[in-house]
CSV table of C-alpha atoms in Angstrom, one decimal:
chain,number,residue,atom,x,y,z
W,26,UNK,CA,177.8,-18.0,-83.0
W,27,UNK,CA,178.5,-14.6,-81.8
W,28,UNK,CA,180.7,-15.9,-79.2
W,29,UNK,CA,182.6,-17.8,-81.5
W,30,UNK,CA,182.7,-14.7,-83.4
W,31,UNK,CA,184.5,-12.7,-80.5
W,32,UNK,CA,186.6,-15.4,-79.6
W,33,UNK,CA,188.4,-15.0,-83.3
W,34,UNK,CA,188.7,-11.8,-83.2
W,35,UNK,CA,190.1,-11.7,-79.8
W,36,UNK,CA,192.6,-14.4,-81.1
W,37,UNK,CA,193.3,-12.5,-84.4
W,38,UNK,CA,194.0,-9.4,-82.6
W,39,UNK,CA,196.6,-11.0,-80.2
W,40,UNK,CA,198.3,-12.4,-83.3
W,41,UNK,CA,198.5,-9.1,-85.0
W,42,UNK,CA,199.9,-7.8,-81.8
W,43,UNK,CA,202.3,-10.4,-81.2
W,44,UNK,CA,204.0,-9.2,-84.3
W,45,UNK,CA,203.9,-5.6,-83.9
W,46,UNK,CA,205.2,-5.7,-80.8
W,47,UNK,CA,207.9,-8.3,-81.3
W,48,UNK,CA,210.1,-5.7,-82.7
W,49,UNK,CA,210.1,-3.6,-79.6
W,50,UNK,CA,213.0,-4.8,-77.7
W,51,UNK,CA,214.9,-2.0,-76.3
W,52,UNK,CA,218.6,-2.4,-77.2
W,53,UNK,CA,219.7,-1.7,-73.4
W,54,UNK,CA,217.9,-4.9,-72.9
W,55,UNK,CA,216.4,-7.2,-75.4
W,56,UNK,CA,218.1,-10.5,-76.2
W,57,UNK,CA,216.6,-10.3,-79.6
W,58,UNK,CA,219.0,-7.2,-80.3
W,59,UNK,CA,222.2,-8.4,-78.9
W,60,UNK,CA,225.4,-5.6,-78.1
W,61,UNK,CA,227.7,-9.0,-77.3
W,62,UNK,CA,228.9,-11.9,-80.0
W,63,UNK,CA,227.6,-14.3,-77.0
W,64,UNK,CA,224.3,-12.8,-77.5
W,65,UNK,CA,224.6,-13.0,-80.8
W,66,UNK,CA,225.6,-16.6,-81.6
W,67,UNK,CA,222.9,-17.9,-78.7
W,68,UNK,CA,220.5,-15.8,-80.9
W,69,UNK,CA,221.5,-17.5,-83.9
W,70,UNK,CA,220.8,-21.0,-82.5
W,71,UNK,CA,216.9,-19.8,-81.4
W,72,UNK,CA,216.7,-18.9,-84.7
W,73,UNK,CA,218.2,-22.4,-85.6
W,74,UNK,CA,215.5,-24.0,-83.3
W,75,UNK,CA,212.7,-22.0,-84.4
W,76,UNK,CA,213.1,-23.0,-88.4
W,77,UNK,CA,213.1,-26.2,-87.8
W,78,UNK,CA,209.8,-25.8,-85.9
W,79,UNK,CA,208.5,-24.2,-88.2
W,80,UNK,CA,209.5,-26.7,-91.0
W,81,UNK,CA,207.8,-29.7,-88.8
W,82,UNK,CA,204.9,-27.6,-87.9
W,83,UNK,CA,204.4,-26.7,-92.3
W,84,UNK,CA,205.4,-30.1,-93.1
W,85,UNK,CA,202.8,-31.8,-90.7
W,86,UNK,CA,200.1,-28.8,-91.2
W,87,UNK,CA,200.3,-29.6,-95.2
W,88,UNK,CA,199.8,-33.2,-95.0
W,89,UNK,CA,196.7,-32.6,-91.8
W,90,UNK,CA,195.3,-29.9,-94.9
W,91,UNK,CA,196.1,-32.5,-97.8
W,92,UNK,CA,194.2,-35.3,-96.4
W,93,UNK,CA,191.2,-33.8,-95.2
W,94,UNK,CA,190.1,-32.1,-98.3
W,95,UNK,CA,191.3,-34.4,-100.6
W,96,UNK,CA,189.5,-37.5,-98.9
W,97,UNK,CA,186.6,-36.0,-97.6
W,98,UNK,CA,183.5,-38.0,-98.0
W,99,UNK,CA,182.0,-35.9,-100.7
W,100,UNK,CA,184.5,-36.3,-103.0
W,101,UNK,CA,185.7,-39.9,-102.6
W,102,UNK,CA,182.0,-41.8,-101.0
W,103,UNK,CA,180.6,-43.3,-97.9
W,104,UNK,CA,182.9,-46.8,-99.0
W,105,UNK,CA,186.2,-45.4,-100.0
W,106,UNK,CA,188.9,-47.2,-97.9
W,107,UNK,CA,192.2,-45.8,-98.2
W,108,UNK,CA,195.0,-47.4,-98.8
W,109,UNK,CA,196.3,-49.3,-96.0
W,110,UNK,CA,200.2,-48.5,-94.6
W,111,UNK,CA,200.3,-50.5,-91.4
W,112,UNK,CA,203.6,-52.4,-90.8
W,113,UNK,CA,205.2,-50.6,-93.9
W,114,UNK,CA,208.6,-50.3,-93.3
W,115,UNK,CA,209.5,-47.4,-95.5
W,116,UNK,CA,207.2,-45.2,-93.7
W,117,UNK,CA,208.5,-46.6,-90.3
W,118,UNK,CA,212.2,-45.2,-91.9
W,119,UNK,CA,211.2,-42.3,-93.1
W,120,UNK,CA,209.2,-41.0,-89.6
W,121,UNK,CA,212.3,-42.1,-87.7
W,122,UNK,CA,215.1,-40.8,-89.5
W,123,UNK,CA,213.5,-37.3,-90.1
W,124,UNK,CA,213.5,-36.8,-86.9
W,125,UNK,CA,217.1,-37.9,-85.6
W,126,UNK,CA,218.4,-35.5,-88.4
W,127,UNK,CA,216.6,-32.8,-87.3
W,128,UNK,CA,218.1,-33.3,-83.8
W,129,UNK,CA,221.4,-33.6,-85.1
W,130,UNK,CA,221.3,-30.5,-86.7
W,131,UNK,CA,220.3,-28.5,-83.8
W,132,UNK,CA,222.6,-30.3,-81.3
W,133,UNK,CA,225.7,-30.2,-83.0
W,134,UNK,CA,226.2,-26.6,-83.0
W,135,UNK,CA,224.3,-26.0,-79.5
W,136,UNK,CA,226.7,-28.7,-78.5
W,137,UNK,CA,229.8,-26.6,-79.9
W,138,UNK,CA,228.8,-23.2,-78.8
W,139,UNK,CA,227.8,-24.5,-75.1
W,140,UNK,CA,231.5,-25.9,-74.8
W,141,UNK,CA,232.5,-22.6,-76.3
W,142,UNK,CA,231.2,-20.4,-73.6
W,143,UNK,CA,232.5,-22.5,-71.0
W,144,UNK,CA,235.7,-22.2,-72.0
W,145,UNK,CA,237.5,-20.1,-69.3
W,146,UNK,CA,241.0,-21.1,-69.9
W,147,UNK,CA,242.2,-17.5,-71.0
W,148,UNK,CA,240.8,-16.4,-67.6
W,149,UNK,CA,244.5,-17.5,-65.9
W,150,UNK,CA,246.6,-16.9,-68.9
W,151,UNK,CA,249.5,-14.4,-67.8
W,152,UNK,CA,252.2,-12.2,-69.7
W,153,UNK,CA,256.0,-12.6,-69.5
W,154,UNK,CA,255.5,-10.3,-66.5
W,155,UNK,CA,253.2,-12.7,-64.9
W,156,UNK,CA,250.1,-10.0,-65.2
W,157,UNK,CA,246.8,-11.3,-66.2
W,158,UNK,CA,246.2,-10.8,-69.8
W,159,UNK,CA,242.4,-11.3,-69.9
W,160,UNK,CA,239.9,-8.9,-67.5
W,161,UNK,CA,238.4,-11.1,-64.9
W,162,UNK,CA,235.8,-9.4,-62.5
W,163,UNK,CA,234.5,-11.4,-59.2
W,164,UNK,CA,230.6,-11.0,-59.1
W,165,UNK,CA,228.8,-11.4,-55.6
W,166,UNK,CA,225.2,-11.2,-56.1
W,167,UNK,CA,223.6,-10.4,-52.2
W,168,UNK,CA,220.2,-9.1,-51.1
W,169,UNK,CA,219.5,-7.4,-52.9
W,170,UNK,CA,222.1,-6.0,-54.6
W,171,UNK,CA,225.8,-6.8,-56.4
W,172,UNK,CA,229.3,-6.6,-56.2
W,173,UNK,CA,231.7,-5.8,-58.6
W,174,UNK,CA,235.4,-6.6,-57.8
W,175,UNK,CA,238.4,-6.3,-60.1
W,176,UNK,CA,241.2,-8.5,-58.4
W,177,UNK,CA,244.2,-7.8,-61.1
W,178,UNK,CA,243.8,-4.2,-61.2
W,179,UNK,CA,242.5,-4.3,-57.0
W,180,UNK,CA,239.7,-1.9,-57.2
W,181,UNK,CA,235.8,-2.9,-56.1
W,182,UNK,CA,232.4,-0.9,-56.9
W,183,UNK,CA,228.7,-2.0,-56.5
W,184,UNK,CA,225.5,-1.7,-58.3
W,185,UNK,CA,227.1,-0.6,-61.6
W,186,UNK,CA,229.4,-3.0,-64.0
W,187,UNK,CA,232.0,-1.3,-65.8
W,188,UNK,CA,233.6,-3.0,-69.0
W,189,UNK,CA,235.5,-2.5,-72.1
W,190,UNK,CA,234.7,-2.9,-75.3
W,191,UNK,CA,236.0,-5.4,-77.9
W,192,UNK,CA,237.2,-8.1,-75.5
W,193,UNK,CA,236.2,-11.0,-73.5
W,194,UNK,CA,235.5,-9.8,-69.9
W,195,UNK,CA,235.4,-13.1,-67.9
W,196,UNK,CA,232.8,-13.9,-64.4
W,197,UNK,CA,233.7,-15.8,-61.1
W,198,UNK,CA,230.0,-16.0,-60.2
W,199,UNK,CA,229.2,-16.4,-56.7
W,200,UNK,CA,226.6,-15.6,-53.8
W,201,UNK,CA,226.4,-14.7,-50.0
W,202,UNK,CA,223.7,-15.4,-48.7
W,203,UNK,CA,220.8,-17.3,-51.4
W,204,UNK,CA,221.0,-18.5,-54.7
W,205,UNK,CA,220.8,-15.4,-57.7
W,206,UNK,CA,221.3,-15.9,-61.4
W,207,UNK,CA,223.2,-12.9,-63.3
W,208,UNK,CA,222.2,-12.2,-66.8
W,209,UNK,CA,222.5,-8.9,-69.0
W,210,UNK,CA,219.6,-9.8,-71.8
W,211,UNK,CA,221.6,-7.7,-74.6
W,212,UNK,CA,225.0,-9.1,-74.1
W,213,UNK,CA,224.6,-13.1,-73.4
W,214,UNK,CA,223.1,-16.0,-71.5
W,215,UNK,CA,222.3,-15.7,-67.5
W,216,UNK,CA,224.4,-18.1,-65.3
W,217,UNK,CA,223.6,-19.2,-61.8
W,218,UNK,CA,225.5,-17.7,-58.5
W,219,UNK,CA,225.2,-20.2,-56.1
W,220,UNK,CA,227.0,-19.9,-52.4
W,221,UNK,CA,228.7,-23.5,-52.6
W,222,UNK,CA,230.5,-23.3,-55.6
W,223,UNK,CA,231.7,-20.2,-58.2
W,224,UNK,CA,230.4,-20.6,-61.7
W,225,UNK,CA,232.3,-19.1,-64.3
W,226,UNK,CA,231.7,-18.0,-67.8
W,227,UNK,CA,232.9,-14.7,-70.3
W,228,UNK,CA,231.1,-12.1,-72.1
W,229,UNK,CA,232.0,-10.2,-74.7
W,230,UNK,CA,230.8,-6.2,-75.2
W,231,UNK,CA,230.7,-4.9,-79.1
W,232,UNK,CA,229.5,-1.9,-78.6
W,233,UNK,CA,229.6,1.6,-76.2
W,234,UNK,CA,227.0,1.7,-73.7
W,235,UNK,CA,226.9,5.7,-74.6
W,236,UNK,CA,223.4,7.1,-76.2
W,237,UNK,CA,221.4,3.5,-74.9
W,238,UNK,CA,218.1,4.4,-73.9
W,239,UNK,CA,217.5,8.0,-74.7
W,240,UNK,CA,220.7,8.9,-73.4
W,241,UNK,CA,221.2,6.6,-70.2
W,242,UNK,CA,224.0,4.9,-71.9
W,243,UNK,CA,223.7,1.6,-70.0
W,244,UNK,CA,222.8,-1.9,-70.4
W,245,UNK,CA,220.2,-3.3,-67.9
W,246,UNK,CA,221.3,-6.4,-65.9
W,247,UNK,CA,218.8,-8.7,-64.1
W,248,UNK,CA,218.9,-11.2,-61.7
W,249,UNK,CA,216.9,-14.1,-63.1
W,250,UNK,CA,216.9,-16.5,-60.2
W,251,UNK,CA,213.7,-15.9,-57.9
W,252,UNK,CA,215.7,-14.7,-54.9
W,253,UNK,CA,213.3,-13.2,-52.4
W,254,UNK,CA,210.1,-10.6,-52.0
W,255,UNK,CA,212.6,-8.1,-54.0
W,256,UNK,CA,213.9,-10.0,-56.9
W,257,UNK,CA,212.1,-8.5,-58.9
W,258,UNK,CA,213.9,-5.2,-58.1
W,259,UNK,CA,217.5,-6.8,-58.2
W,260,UNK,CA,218.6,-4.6,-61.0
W,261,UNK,CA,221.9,-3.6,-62.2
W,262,UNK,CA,223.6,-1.3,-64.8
W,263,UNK,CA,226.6,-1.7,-67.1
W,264,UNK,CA,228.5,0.5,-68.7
W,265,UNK,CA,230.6,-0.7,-71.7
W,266,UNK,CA,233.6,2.0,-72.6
W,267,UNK,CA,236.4,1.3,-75.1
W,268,UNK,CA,239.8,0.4,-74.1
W,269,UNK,CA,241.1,3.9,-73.4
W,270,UNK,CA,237.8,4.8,-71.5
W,271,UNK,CA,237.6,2.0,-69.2
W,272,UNK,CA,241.6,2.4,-68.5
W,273,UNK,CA,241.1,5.8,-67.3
W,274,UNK,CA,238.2,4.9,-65.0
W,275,UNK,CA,240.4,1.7,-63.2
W,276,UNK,CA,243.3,4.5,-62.9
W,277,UNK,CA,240.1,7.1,-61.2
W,278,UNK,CA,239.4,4.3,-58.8
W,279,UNK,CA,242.9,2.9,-57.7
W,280,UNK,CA,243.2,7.0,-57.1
W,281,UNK,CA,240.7,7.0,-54.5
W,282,UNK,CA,242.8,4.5,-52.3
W,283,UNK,CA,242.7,6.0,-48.8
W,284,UNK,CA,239.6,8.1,-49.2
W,285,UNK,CA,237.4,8.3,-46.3
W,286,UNK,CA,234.7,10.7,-44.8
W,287,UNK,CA,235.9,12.6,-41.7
W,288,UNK,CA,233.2,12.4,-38.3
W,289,UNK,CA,234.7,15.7,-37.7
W,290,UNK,CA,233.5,17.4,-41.6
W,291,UNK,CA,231.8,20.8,-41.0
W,292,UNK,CA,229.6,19.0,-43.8
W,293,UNK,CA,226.2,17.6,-42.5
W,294,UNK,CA,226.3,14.8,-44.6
W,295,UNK,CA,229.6,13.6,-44.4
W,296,UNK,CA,229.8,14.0,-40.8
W,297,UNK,CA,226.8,12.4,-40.6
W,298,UNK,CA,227.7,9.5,-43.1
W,299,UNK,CA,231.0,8.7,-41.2
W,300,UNK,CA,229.4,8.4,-37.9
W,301,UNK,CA,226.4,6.2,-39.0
W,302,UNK,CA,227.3,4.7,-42.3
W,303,UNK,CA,230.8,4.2,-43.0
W,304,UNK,CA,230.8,0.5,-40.8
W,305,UNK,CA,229.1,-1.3,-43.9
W,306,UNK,CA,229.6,1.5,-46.5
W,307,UNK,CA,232.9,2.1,-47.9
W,308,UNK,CA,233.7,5.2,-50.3
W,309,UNK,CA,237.3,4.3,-51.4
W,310,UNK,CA,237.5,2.3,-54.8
W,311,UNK,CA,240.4,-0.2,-52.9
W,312,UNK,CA,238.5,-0.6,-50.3
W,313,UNK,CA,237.8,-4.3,-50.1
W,314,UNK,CA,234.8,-6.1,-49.2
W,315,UNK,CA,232.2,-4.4,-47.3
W,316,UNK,CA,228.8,-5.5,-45.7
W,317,UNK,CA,227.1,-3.0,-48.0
W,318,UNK,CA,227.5,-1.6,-51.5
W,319,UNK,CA,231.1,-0.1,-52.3
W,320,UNK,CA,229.8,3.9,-52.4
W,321,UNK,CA,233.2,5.4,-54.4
W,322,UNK,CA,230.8,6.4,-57.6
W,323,UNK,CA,227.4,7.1,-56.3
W,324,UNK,CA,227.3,10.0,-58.4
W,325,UNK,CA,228.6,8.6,-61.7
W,326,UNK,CA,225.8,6.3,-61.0
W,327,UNK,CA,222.2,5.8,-63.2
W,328,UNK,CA,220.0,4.1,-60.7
W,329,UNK,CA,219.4,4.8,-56.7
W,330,UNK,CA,219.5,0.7,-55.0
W,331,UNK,CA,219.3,-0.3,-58.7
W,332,UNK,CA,216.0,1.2,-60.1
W,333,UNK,CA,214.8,4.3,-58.7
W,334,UNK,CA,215.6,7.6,-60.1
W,335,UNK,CA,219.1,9.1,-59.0
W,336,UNK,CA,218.3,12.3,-57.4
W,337,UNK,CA,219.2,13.7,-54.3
W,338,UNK,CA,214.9,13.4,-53.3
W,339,UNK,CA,214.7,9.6,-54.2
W,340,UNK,CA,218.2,9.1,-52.3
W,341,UNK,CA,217.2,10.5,-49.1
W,342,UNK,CA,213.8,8.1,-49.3
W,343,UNK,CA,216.1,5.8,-49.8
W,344,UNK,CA,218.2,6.1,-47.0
W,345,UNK,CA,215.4,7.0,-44.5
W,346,UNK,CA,213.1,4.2,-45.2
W,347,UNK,CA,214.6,1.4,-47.4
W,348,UNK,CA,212.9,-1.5,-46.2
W,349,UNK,CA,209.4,0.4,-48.1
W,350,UNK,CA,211.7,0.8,-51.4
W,351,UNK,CA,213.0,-3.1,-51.5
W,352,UNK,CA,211.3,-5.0,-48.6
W,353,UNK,CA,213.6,-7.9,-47.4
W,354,UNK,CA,216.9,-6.0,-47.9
W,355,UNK,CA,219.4,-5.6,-45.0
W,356,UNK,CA,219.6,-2.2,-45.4
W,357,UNK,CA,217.9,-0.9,-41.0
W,358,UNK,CA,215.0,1.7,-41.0
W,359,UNK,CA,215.3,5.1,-39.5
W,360,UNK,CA,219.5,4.8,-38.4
W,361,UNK,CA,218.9,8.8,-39.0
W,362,UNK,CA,216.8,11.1,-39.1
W,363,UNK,CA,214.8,12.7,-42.2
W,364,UNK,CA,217.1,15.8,-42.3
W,365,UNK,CA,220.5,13.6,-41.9
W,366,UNK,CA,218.9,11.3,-44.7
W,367,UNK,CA,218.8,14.6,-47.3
W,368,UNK,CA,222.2,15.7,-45.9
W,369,UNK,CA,223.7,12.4,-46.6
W,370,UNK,CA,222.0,12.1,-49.9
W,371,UNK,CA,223.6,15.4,-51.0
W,372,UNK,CA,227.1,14.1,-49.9
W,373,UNK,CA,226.8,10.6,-51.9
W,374,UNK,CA,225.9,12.7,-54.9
W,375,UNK,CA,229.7,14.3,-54.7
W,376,UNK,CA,231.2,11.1,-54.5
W,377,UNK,CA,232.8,10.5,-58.7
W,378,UNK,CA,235.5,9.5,-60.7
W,379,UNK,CA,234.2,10.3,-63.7
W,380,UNK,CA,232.7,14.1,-63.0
């Protein structure tokens, strides 16, 4: 009896919690507090799906509750035989039909809206100049971090996503070495970057990233697609400006074409940095691919390798020792030494366009 008892309370409590704490999604992050009109309408059709759960579930529950107290031996006998509804074909129509409607309903418009957010065509759309009209950004998820390239305006950063406001911001989706999934939870549905093939989809970001999460001002990005022994830490940021913002930033980083660091600096850390780092790492915004992340706005950035704290302390860790930060990763032990790895850290934090 008592541990019957326990067991009801234990479930009551997780009930009672499960609606308290449904309303606290962060709105950096939660998909049921969407900053995008993807998010939103995707939200709409859960909510679509869960009424008419809930409708079955009350429908079925009040019949179950119906029939067992109205017909329970006390009040109708030991020889009361209800009334028999095999073969009856009014039933059969009604427990058919009911439930091809309800399907209807919920695939018509998941139907529509997943046509809708495949539709890329705007993506190669092109003025009377023959410029791009729509912002397209090439995505390259690696281990265990991401790309960011801008091919119209010919710039290319890592780690942090920047974005306007008020327009769709379309995805070529792709991976180099396993397959990843991108998703940003607030803004929209994840989609798949696989190395055979580039998926491609749009976003669309209604509000400044400014003031989100107690002044971080960005939106968390995840990958969703169990990638390795540091998925879990394959984190990314964005940053959603308007118009005028985001413009000034692309004309920041097509400034830094030609920037470099000099082997020669009487700087520790840039000296240092050129000598050991600059193969993989470049620190010019129009710099093209690299074999490691694009470094041009360390210091603008939120996150050091996408979730530790960004400060000059974690950085150096970082740098010394990454394997012990994001085991798996590319990223060799020890290239220098513990002193080189502060000096470095302290140069990285220079490197801005937006300071």
């Amino acid at each position: 009896m008592m541990k019957g008892l326990k067991k009801w309370r234990l479930f009551s409590l997780l009930t009672v919690m499960t609606v308290f704490l449904s309303a606290c999604g962060e709105e950096y992050i939660s998909t049921l507090r969407p900053s995008g009109q993807v998010g939103k309408e995707q939200l709409n059709i859960l909510y679509l799906s869960i009424a008419i759960m809930a409708l079955v579930v009350i429908v079925v529950s009040t019949i179950y509750l119906v029939a067992f107290f109205k017909f329970r031996r006390s009040k109708v006998g030991e020889d009361h035989m209800p009334k028999q509804v095999e073969g009856s074909h009014t039933l059969e129509v009604i427990w058919t039909v009911i439930p091809i409607i309800l399907l209807l309903i919920l695939a018509v418009p998941t139907l529509h809206y997943t046509y809708k957010f495949s539709n890329v065509a705007a993506m190669d759309k092109v003025d009377e100049s023959g410029n791009n009209t729509a912002l397209t950004v090439n995505v390259t998820a690696k281990l265990y971090w991401w790309e960011f390239e801008y091919p119209n305006q010919g710039i290319i950063t890592a780690q942090e996503l920047v974005v306007p406001t008020g327009e769709k911001v379309y995805f070529n989706l792709i991976a180099s070495d396993v397959k990843h999934s991108f998703w940003i939870p607030a803004i929209g549905g994840k989609m798949d970057t696989n190395v055979d093939g580039i998926n491609k989809f749009y976003l669309q970001f209604d509000r400044e990233s400014a003031g989100l999460n107690d002044g971080e001002g960005v939106f968390y990005g995840k990958c969703a697609e169990l990638c390795g022994p540091s998925h879990a830490l394959m984190d990314f940021k964005v940053k959603a400006l308007e118009p005028e913002a985001f413009n000034a930033w692309v004309t920041a980083m097509q400034a830094t074409e030609g920037a470099t660091a000099d082997k020669e600096s009487s700087n520790l850390g840039e000296a240092t940095f050129a000598n050991s780092c600059l193969g993989c790492h470049a620190v010019s915004g129009v710099a093209g691919n690299g074999l490691g992340p694009n470094l041009t706005t360390f210091g603008d950035r939120n996150r050091v390798a996408g979730y530790l704290e960004h400060t000059v302390e974690k950085t150096a860790d970082w740098i010394y020792l990454p394997s012990k930060y994001k085991p798996g990763n590319t990223m060799p032990d020890k290239l220098v030494t513990e002193e080189e790895a502060q000096a470095i850290a302290d140069y990285l934090m220079s490197l801005s366009v937006e300071k």
